[in-house]
Short mmCIF file of C-alpha atoms in Angstrom, two decimals:
data_model
loop_
_atom_site.label_atom_id
_atom_site.label_comp_id
_atom_site.label_asym_id
_atom_site.label_seq_id
_atom_site.Cartn_x
_atom_site.Cartn_y
_atom_site.Cartn_z
CA GLY A 1 70.52 6.76 19.58
CA VAL A 2 67.44 5.48 17.81
CA VAL A 3 65.33 7.28 15.18
CA TYR A 4 62.08 5.73 13.95
CA TYR A 5 60.68 6.41 10.49
CA LEU A 6 56.90 6.07 10.48
CA ARG A 7 54.33 6.17 7.69
CA GLU A 8 50.69 6.14 8.75
CA ARG A 9 51.66 4.87 12.23
CA THR A 10 53.62 1.94 10.77
CA VAL A 11 57.36 1.60 11.33
CA ARG A 12 59.04 1.76 7.92
CA GLY A 13 62.63 2.13 9.06
CA ILE A 14 64.89 2.61 12.05
CA LEU A 15 68.17 4.48 12.22
CA LEU A 16 70.51 3.05 14.85
CA TRP A 17 73.44 5.12 16.06
CA ASN A 18 76.08 3.23 18.09
CA THR A 19 73.58 0.53 19.04
CA TRP A 20 74.97 -2.45 17.11
CA ASP A 21 73.43 -5.01 19.45
CA GLN A 22 69.91 -3.76 18.59
CA VAL A 23 69.92 -4.64 14.86
CA ASN A 24 67.91 -7.87 15.19
CA ALA A 25 65.43 -6.23 17.57
CA ALA A 26 65.00 -3.36 15.10
CA ARG A 27 64.29 -5.80 12.27
CA SER A 28 61.67 -7.54 14.39
CA LEU A 29 60.05 -4.23 15.25
CA ILE A 30 59.87 -3.24 11.56
CA ALA A 31 58.20 -6.59 10.80
CA GLU A 32 55.50 -6.13 13.46
CA PRO A 33 52.05 -5.64 11.92
CA GLY A 34 49.66 -2.96 12.99
CA PRO A 35 49.89 0.70 13.86
CA LEU A 36 52.33 2.01 16.45
CA GLY A 37 52.47 5.56 17.70
CA SER A 38 55.49 7.37 19.02
CA ARG A 39 54.40 6.71 22.60
CA GLU A 40 54.40 2.95 22.03
CA LEU A 41 57.90 3.10 20.55
CA VAL A 42 59.59 4.92 23.43
CA GLY A 43 61.98 2.49 25.10
CA ARG A 44 61.32 -0.40 22.71
CA LEU A 45 64.95 -0.25 21.56
CA PRO A 46 67.34 0.96 24.25
CA ALA A 47 69.69 3.66 22.99
#
């Protein structure tokens, strides 16, 4: 599973549950500039 923590439409953190191969992708997503809404995040990191 994947849980996104957003502040003002910016990803501030990501909780990964049994998705060890997604750690680097999650770090890259956190580093992305600009606002992202929940609709843009769906499917970005496969659960």
